[in-house]
mmCIF file of C-alpha atoms and ligand atoms in Angstrom:
data_model
loop_
_atom_site.group_PDB
_atom_site.id
_atom_site.type_symbol
_atom_site.label_atom_id
_atom_site.label_comp_id
_atom_site.label_asym_id
_atom_site.label_seq_id
_atom_site.Cartn_x
_atom_site.Cartn_y
_atom_site.Cartn_z
ATOM 1 C CA MET A 781 27.861 -2.662 19.199
ATOM 2 C CA SER A 782 30.891 -4.576 20.413
ATOM 3 C CA ARG A 783 34.127 -5.194 18.599
ATOM 4 C CA ARG A 784 33.800 -9.082 18.911
ATOM 5 C CA ARG A 785 34.079 -11.073 15.754
ATOM 6 C CA GLN A 786 30.675 -11.157 14.043
ATOM 7 C CA ILE A 787 29.527 -14.685 13.075
ATOM 8 C CA TYR A 788 26.178 -13.922 11.469
ATOM 9 C CA GLU A 789 23.723 -11.090 11.014
ATOM 10 C CA GLY A 790 20.054 -11.850 10.617
ATOM 11 C CA LYS A 791 16.926 -9.624 10.479
ATOM 12 C CA ALA A 792 16.509 -9.192 14.183
ATOM 13 C CA LYS A 793 19.794 -10.318 15.676
ATOM 14 C CA VAL A 794 23.546 -10.291 15.290
ATOM 15 C CA LEU A 795 25.639 -13.150 16.574
ATOM 16 C CA PHE A 796 29.157 -12.588 17.828
ATOM 17 C CA GLU A 797 31.864 -15.015 18.968
ATOM 18 C CA GLY A 798 31.490 -15.403 22.731
ATOM 19 C CA PRO A 799 34.169 -14.822 25.439
ATOM 20 C CA GLU A 800 34.775 -18.614 25.894
ATOM 21 C CA PRO A 801 34.825 -21.502 23.320
ATOM 22 C CA GLY A 802 31.417 -22.858 22.700
ATOM 23 C CA THR A 803 29.631 -19.606 23.547
ATOM 24 C CA ILE A 804 27.947 -16.977 21.329
ATOM 25 C CA VAL A 805 26.704 -13.411 22.071
ATOM 26 C CA GLN A 806 23.281 -12.705 20.743
ATOM 27 C CA TYR A 807 22.728 -8.980 20.106
ATOM 28 C CA PHE A 808 19.071 -7.941 19.676
ATOM 29 C CA LYS A 809 18.405 -5.325 17.031
ATOM 30 C CA ASP A 810 15.415 -2.981 16.690
ATOM 31 C CA ASP A 811 15.011 -4.055 13.012
ATOM 32 C CA ALA A 812 11.916 -5.998 11.999
ATOM 33 C CA SER A 813 10.968 -7.728 8.814
ATOM 34 C CA ALA A 814 7.956 -9.746 7.677
ATOM 35 C CA PHE A 815 6.579 -11.545 4.688
ATOM 36 C CA ASN A 816 9.967 -13.113 3.857
ATOM 37 C CA ASP A 817 11.697 -9.766 4.092
ATOM 38 C CA ARG A 818 9.294 -7.968 1.634
ATOM 39 C CA LYS A 819 8.385 -5.648 4.560
ATOM 40 C CA LYS A 820 11.084 -4.026 6.639
ATOM 41 C CA GLY A 821 11.100 -1.443 9.416
ATOM 42 C CA THR A 822 12.557 -0.494 12.767
ATOM 43 C CA ILE A 823 10.683 -0.722 16.050
ATOM 44 C CA VAL A 824 12.624 1.505 18.429
ATOM 45 C CA GLY A 825 13.256 -0.335 21.756
ATOM 46 C CA LYS A 826 12.224 -3.753 20.411
ATOM 47 C CA GLY A 827 15.748 -5.228 20.878
ATOM 48 C CA VAL A 828 15.833 -4.287 24.513
ATOM 49 C CA LEU A 829 12.419 -5.744 25.217
ATOM 50 C CA ASN A 830 12.987 -8.937 23.269
ATOM 51 C CA ASN A 831 16.365 -9.546 25.054
ATOM 52 C CA ARG A 832 14.588 -9.193 28.404
ATOM 53 C CA ILE A 833 11.392 -11.098 27.477
ATOM 54 C CA SER A 834 13.382 -14.000 25.941
ATOM 55 C CA GLU A 835 15.686 -14.123 28.926
ATOM 56 C CA PHE A 836 12.668 -14.341 31.217
ATOM 57 C CA LEU A 837 10.885 -17.092 29.236
ATOM 58 C CA MET A 838 14.017 -19.154 28.625
ATOM 59 C CA THR A 839 14.906 -18.948 32.348
ATOM 60 C CA LYS A 840 11.393 -20.051 33.363
ATOM 61 C CA LEU A 841 11.557 -22.971 30.903
ATOM 62 C CA GLY A 842 14.998 -23.923 32.340
ATOM 63 C CA GLU A 843 13.416 -24.040 35.763
ATOM 64 C CA ILE A 844 10.908 -26.677 34.553
ATOM 65 C CA GLY A 845 13.678 -28.778 33.093
ATOM 66 C CA ILE A 846 13.603 -27.720 29.422
ATOM 67 C CA ALA A 847 17.179 -27.562 28.165
ATOM 68 C CA THR A 848 17.932 -24.272 26.391
ATOM 69 C CA HIS A 849 20.886 -22.542 24.838
ATOM 70 C CA PHE A 850 20.509 -19.549 27.152
ATOM 71 C CA VAL A 851 23.334 -18.840 29.683
ATOM 72 C CA ARG A 852 22.735 -15.281 30.872
ATOM 73 C CA ARG A 853 21.846 -11.830 29.891
ATOM 74 C CA LEU A 854 24.910 -9.609 29.527
ATOM 75 C CA ASN A 855 23.437 -6.149 29.066
ATOM 76 C CA MET A 856 20.375 -4.349 27.616
ATOM 77 C CA ARG A 857 20.767 -5.797 24.088
ATOM 78 C CA GLU A 858 23.013 -8.843 24.476
ATOM 79 C CA GLN A 859 22.764 -12.332 25.926
ATOM 80 C CA LEU A 860 25.260 -15.104 26.263
ATOM 81 C CA VAL A 861 24.156 -18.446 24.733
ATOM 82 C CA ARG A 862 25.759 -21.773 24.040
ATOM 83 C CA ALA A 863 26.864 -22.432 20.488
ATOM 84 C CA VAL A 864 24.650 -25.102 19.049
ATOM 85 C CA GLU A 865 24.279 -26.768 15.584
ATOM 86 C CA ILE A 866 20.938 -25.355 14.503
ATOM 87 C CA ILE A 867 18.474 -27.921 13.212
ATOM 88 C CA PRO A 868 16.983 -26.528 9.944
ATOM 89 C CA ILE A 869 13.417 -27.196 11.036
ATOM 90 C CA ALA A 870 11.246 -24.480 12.672
ATOM 91 C CA ILE A 871 8.513 -25.971 14.893
ATOM 92 C CA VAL A 872 5.252 -23.985 15.012
ATOM 93 C CA VAL A 873 2.758 -24.770 17.708
ATOM 94 C CA ARG A 874 -0.758 -23.439 17.201
ATOM 95 C CA ASN A 875 -3.685 -23.248 19.717
ATOM 96 C CA VAL A 876 -5.848 -20.764 17.833
ATOM 97 C CA ALA A 877 -6.109 -20.317 14.063
ATOM 98 C CA ALA A 878 -4.292 -17.314 12.688
ATOM 99 C CA GLY A 879 -1.758 -16.205 10.036
ATOM 100 C CA SER A 880 -0.621 -18.729 7.371
ATOM 101 C CA PHE A 881 -2.724 -21.514 9.009
ATOM 102 C CA SER A 882 -5.930 -19.529 8.470
ATOM 103 C CA GLN A 883 -4.955 -18.616 4.951
ATOM 104 C CA ARG A 884 -3.845 -22.169 3.976
ATOM 105 C CA LEU A 885 -6.901 -23.937 5.410
ATOM 106 C CA GLY A 886 -9.627 -21.267 5.178
ATOM 107 C CA ILE A 887 -10.199 -21.462 8.987
ATOM 108 C CA ALA A 888 -11.259 -18.075 10.402
ATOM 109 C CA GLU A 889 -8.645 -16.302 12.546
ATOM 110 C CA GLY A 890 -9.565 -16.680 16.177
ATOM 111 C CA THR A 891 -11.068 -20.249 15.821
ATOM 112 C CA VAL A 892 -9.945 -22.299 18.879
ATOM 113 C CA LEU A 893 -8.327 -25.450 17.569
ATOM 114 C CA PRO A 894 -9.702 -28.784 18.765
ATOM 115 C CA ARG A 895 -6.178 -29.577 20.027
ATOM 116 C CA SER A 896 -2.796 -27.975 19.811
ATOM 117 C CA ILE A 897 -1.282 -28.536 16.306
ATOM 118 C CA VAL A 898 2.427 -28.866 15.743
ATOM 119 C CA GLU A 899 3.849 -28.004 12.309
ATOM 120 C CA TYR A 900 7.311 -28.479 10.771
ATOM 121 C CA HIS A 901 8.693 -25.804 8.510
ATOM 122 C CA TYR A 902 11.918 -26.294 6.548
ATOM 123 C CA LYS A 903 14.145 -23.240 7.303
ATOM 124 C CA ASN A 904 14.914 -22.060 3.810
ATOM 125 C CA LYS A 905 14.188 -18.342 3.166
ATOM 126 C CA GLU A 906 14.390 -18.672 -0.677
ATOM 127 C CA LEU A 907 11.585 -21.222 -0.524
ATOM 128 C CA GLY A 908 9.641 -19.171 2.079
ATOM 129 C CA ASP A 909 10.152 -21.742 4.937
ATOM 130 C CA PRO A 910 7.735 -24.319 3.461
ATOM 131 C CA LEU A 911 5.659 -26.622 5.587
ATOM 132 C CA VAL A 912 7.000 -30.126 5.512
ATOM 133 C CA SER A 913 6.211 -33.524 6.887
ATOM 134 C CA GLU A 914 8.304 -35.902 9.050
ATOM 135 C CA GLU A 915 8.841 -37.926 5.792
ATOM 136 C CA HIS A 916 10.530 -34.984 4.087
ATOM 137 C CA ILE A 917 12.712 -34.253 7.184
ATOM 138 C CA THR A 918 14.028 -37.775 7.726
ATOM 139 C CA ALA A 919 14.300 -38.585 4.009
ATOM 140 C CA PHE A 920 16.581 -35.596 3.428
ATOM 141 C CA GLY A 921 18.374 -36.014 6.750
ATOM 142 C CA TRP A 922 17.462 -32.538 8.043
ATOM 143 C CA ALA A 923 16.766 -34.111 11.484
ATOM 144 C CA SER A 924 16.587 -37.679 12.710
ATOM 145 C CA THR A 925 13.427 -39.397 14.062
ATOM 146 C CA GLN A 926 14.999 -39.070 17.525
ATOM 147 C CA ASP A 927 15.617 -35.380 17.104
ATOM 148 C CA LEU A 928 11.964 -34.914 15.974
ATOM 149 C CA ASP A 929 10.697 -36.903 18.920
ATOM 150 C CA ASP A 930 12.728 -34.693 21.304
ATOM 151 C CA MET A 931 11.646 -31.491 19.588
ATOM 152 C CA MET A 932 7.945 -32.528 19.554
ATOM 153 C CA GLN A 933 7.964 -33.467 23.245
ATOM 154 C CA MET A 934 9.715 -30.221 24.286
ATOM 155 C CA ALA A 935 7.409 -28.137 22.049
ATOM 156 C CA LEU A 936 4.260 -29.595 23.608
ATOM 157 C CA ARG A 937 5.655 -29.043 27.149
ATOM 158 C CA ILE A 938 6.689 -25.518 26.275
ATOM 159 C CA ASN A 939 3.243 -24.884 24.950
ATOM 160 C CA ASP A 940 1.526 -26.112 28.065
ATOM 161 C CA PHE A 941 3.826 -24.146 30.318
ATOM 162 C CA LEU A 942 3.786 -20.920 28.348
ATOM 163 C CA SER A 943 0.044 -21.061 27.803
ATOM 164 C CA GLY A 944 -0.505 -21.105 31.579
ATOM 165 C CA LEU A 945 2.167 -18.502 32.217
ATOM 166 C CA PHE A 946 0.588 -16.051 29.739
ATOM 167 C CA LEU A 947 -2.878 -16.844 30.833
ATOM 168 C CA GLY A 948 -1.792 -15.697 34.341
ATOM 169 C CA VAL A 949 -1.145 -12.251 32.892
ATOM 170 C CA GLN A 950 -4.362 -12.161 30.805
ATOM 171 C CA ILE A 951 -2.652 -13.033 27.532
ATOM 172 C CA LYS A 952 -3.695 -15.777 25.090
ATOM 173 C CA LEU A 953 -0.870 -17.758 23.529
ATOM 174 C CA VAL A 954 -2.284 -18.171 20.023
ATOM 175 C CA ASP A 955 0.849 -19.683 18.358
ATOM 176 C CA PHE A 956 4.579 -19.503 18.387
ATOM 177 C CA LYS A 957 7.704 -20.646 16.556
ATOM 178 C CA LEU A 958 10.586 -22.566 18.082
ATOM 179 C CA GLU A 959 14.056 -23.381 16.869
ATOM 180 C CA PHE A 960 16.256 -26.191 18.253
ATOM 181 C CA GLY A 961 19.902 -26.991 18.100
ATOM 182 C CA ARG A 962 22.240 -29.912 18.856
ATOM 183 C CA LEU A 963 24.477 -29.289 21.821
ATOM 184 C CA TRP A 964 27.578 -31.543 21.982
ATOM 185 C CA SER A 965 29.474 -32.222 25.134
ATOM 186 C CA ASN A 966 32.274 -34.799 24.625
ATOM 187 C CA ASP A 967 30.491 -37.498 22.584
ATOM 188 C CA GLU A 968 27.060 -36.843 24.002
ATOM 189 C CA MET A 969 24.471 -34.850 22.038
ATOM 190 C CA ARG A 970 21.248 -33.327 23.247
ATOM 191 C CA VAL A 971 18.570 -31.233 21.501
ATOM 192 C CA VAL A 972 18.084 -27.916 23.215
ATOM 193 C CA LEU A 973 15.833 -24.896 22.584
ATOM 194 C CA ALA A 974 17.682 -22.115 20.789
ATOM 195 C CA ASP A 975 16.997 -18.711 19.061
ATOM 196 C CA GLU A 976 14.667 -16.494 21.061
ATOM 197 C CA LEU A 977 11.091 -16.453 22.502
ATOM 198 C CA SER A 978 9.508 -13.015 22.190
ATOM 199 C CA PRO A 979 6.553 -11.188 20.603
ATOM 200 C CA ASP A 980 8.584 -11.465 17.329
ATOM 201 C CA ASN A 981 7.955 -15.185 17.168
ATOM 202 C CA CYS A 982 4.773 -15.658 19.274
ATOM 203 C CA ARG A 983 1.192 -14.497 18.641
ATOM 204 C CA LEU A 984 -0.091 -13.013 21.865
ATOM 205 C CA TRP A 985 -3.687 -11.664 22.238
ATOM 206 C CA ASP A 986 -5.185 -9.813 25.156
ATOM 207 C CA LEU A 987 -7.340 -12.392 26.831
ATOM 208 C CA ARG A 988 -10.363 -10.126 27.189
ATOM 209 C CA THR A 989 -10.270 -7.986 24.026
ATOM 210 C CA ASN A 990 -8.263 -10.121 21.605
ATOM 211 C CA GLU A 991 -6.107 -7.146 20.892
ATOM 212 C CA LYS A 992 -2.891 -8.187 19.217
ATOM 213 C CA MET A 993 0.285 -7.710 21.338
ATOM 214 C CA ASP A 994 2.901 -9.160 18.905
ATOM 215 C CA LYS A 995 4.550 -8.704 15.551
ATOM 216 C CA ASP A 996 1.242 -8.865 13.732
ATOM 217 C CA ARG A 997 0.886 -5.203 14.686
ATOM 218 C CA PHE A 998 3.848 -4.566 12.473
ATOM 219 C CA ARG A 999 2.826 -7.048 9.808
ATOM 220 C CA GLN A 1000 -0.622 -5.569 9.488
ATOM 221 C CA ASP A 1001 0.307 -1.849 10.069
ATOM 222 C CA LEU A 1002 -1.825 -1.724 13.256
ATOM 223 C CA GLY A 1003 0.476 0.839 14.929
ATOM 224 C CA GLY A 1004 1.516 0.810 18.622
ATOM 225 C CA VAL A 1005 4.012 -1.976 17.988
ATOM 226 C CA ALA A 1006 6.645 -1.022 20.597
ATOM 227 C CA GLU A 1007 3.845 -0.165 23.060
ATOM 228 C CA ALA A 1008 2.411 -3.682 22.673
ATOM 229 C CA TYR A 1009 5.817 -5.328 23.286
ATOM 230 C CA GLN A 1010 6.306 -3.059 26.286
ATOM 231 C CA GLU A 1011 2.880 -4.106 27.628
ATOM 232 C CA VAL A 1012 3.814 -7.758 27.342
ATOM 233 C CA ALA A 1013 7.006 -7.041 29.393
ATOM 234 C CA ARG A 1014 5.042 -4.937 31.893
ATOM 235 C CA ARG A 1015 2.464 -7.730 32.434
ATOM 236 C CA LEU A 1016 5.276 -10.274 32.882
ATOM 237 C CA GLY A 1017 6.727 -7.898 35.503
ATOM 238 C CA ILE A 1018 10.003 -7.469 33.603
ATOM 239 C CA LEU A 1019 10.242 -3.980 32.192
ATOM 240 C CA PRO A 1020 14.027 -3.188 31.896
ATOM 241 C CA GLU A 1021 15.593 -2.210 35.240
ATOM 242 C CA SER A 1022 15.367 1.576 34.953
ATOM 243 C CA GLY A 1023 11.901 1.260 33.574
ATOM 244 C CA PRO A 1024 10.467 2.505 30.324
ATOM 245 C CA ALA A 1025 13.005 5.339 30.426
ATOM 246 C CA ASP A 1026 15.492 2.849 28.945
ATOM 247 C CA ILE A 1027 13.410 2.781 25.836
ATOM 248 C CA PRO A 1028 12.981 5.832 23.642
ATOM 249 C CA ASP A 1029 9.527 6.900 22.624
ATOM 250 C CA PRO A 1030 8.117 4.102 20.462
ATOM 251 C CA ARG A 1031 8.280 5.033 16.791
ATOM 252 C CA LEU A 1032 7.820 2.869 13.683
ATOM 253 C CA VAL A 1033 10.294 3.804 10.941
ATOM 254 C CA ARG A 1034 9.760 2.357 7.572
HETATM 255 P P1 TMP B 1161 2.530 -18.148 10.480
HETATM 256 O O1 TMP B 1161 1.072 -18.154 10.854
HETATM 257 O O2 TMP B 1161 2.885 -16.942 9.647
HETATM 258 O O3 TMP B 1161 2.971 -19.459 9.862
HETATM 259 O O4 TMP B 1161 3.330 -17.945 11.849
HETATM 260 C C1 TMP B 1161 3.165 -18.899 12.899
HETATM 261 C C2 TMP B 1161 3.983 -18.400 14.078
HETATM 262 O O5 TMP B 1161 5.306 -18.498 13.812
HETATM 263 C C3 TMP B 1161 3.685 -16.916 14.450
HETATM 264 O O6 TMP B 1161 3.742 -16.859 15.878
HETATM 265 C C4 TMP B 1161 4.889 -16.211 13.927
HETATM 266 C C5 TMP B 1161 5.933 -17.255 13.876
HETATM 267 N N1 TMP B 1161 6.884 -17.099 12.756
HETATM 268 C C6 TMP B 1161 8.199 -16.691 13.007
HETATM 269 O O7 TMP B 1161 8.580 -16.467 14.150
HETATM 270 N N2 TMP B 1161 9.042 -16.526 11.934
HETATM 271 C C7 TMP B 1161 8.629 -16.730 10.673
HETATM 272 O O8 TMP B 1161 9.431 -16.626 9.711
HETATM 273 C C8 TMP B 1161 7.247 -17.119 10.445
HETATM 274 C C9 TMP B 1161 6.771 -17.349 9.012
HETATM 275 C C10 TMP B 1161 6.447 -17.219 11.512
#
């Protein structure tokens, strides 16, 4: 890891001060956690794959006009991003019932939803990132009505675009989580997509078999976690430059 000043260390990433003001370096770790940190492990090679997958998806979204914090990938595990003021609301978009949605509402996993459903979660680990409504968000000033409007519109466009992109490689986009931030330039502010987009924060199922190709393999002890992430990268045509040799043999370490 580099000698730059560390700003923050999370479960899957470390943030360092970037080379220019207003930039940050995101370092992708192999560490994984689930169930609000009650389950922890290491998925060897995950950081390299997520760096590459997130770069690919953020770049594609940029190409259709979605503003993101992504600037460029620096190396196997690091990417340069713009420093943003993170909005403390995670947006979850769901196309198919799974995870907490199935548990909360008793709707069987795999049920195709009548329309895409967008949820707001208040980013607060102690509280377990609770589901909140627009009323909660605006009453407590976590985001303005305009921020929420921007986030909702971007989230739905991202969902349409990524659903099609994954469908093209025989993958079903079941659900995913987005984070947004406020980017200031002079006195102007715009809301941009931040964080990462990878199998850590998307549910991806093989279109034909419904086999899970995302972090649920880790959450549910299904095995083959790194292989699944590698398969997502392979189908997207973006395995790291020197191929799978960059990634040591997959191994789940508890
Ligand atoms: P959920 O069904 O557990 O609420 O998760 C919905 C989606 O959000 C799923 O793709 C996983 C992702 N997610 C995160 O990326 N981070 C989180 O902390 C949680 C709870 C979910």
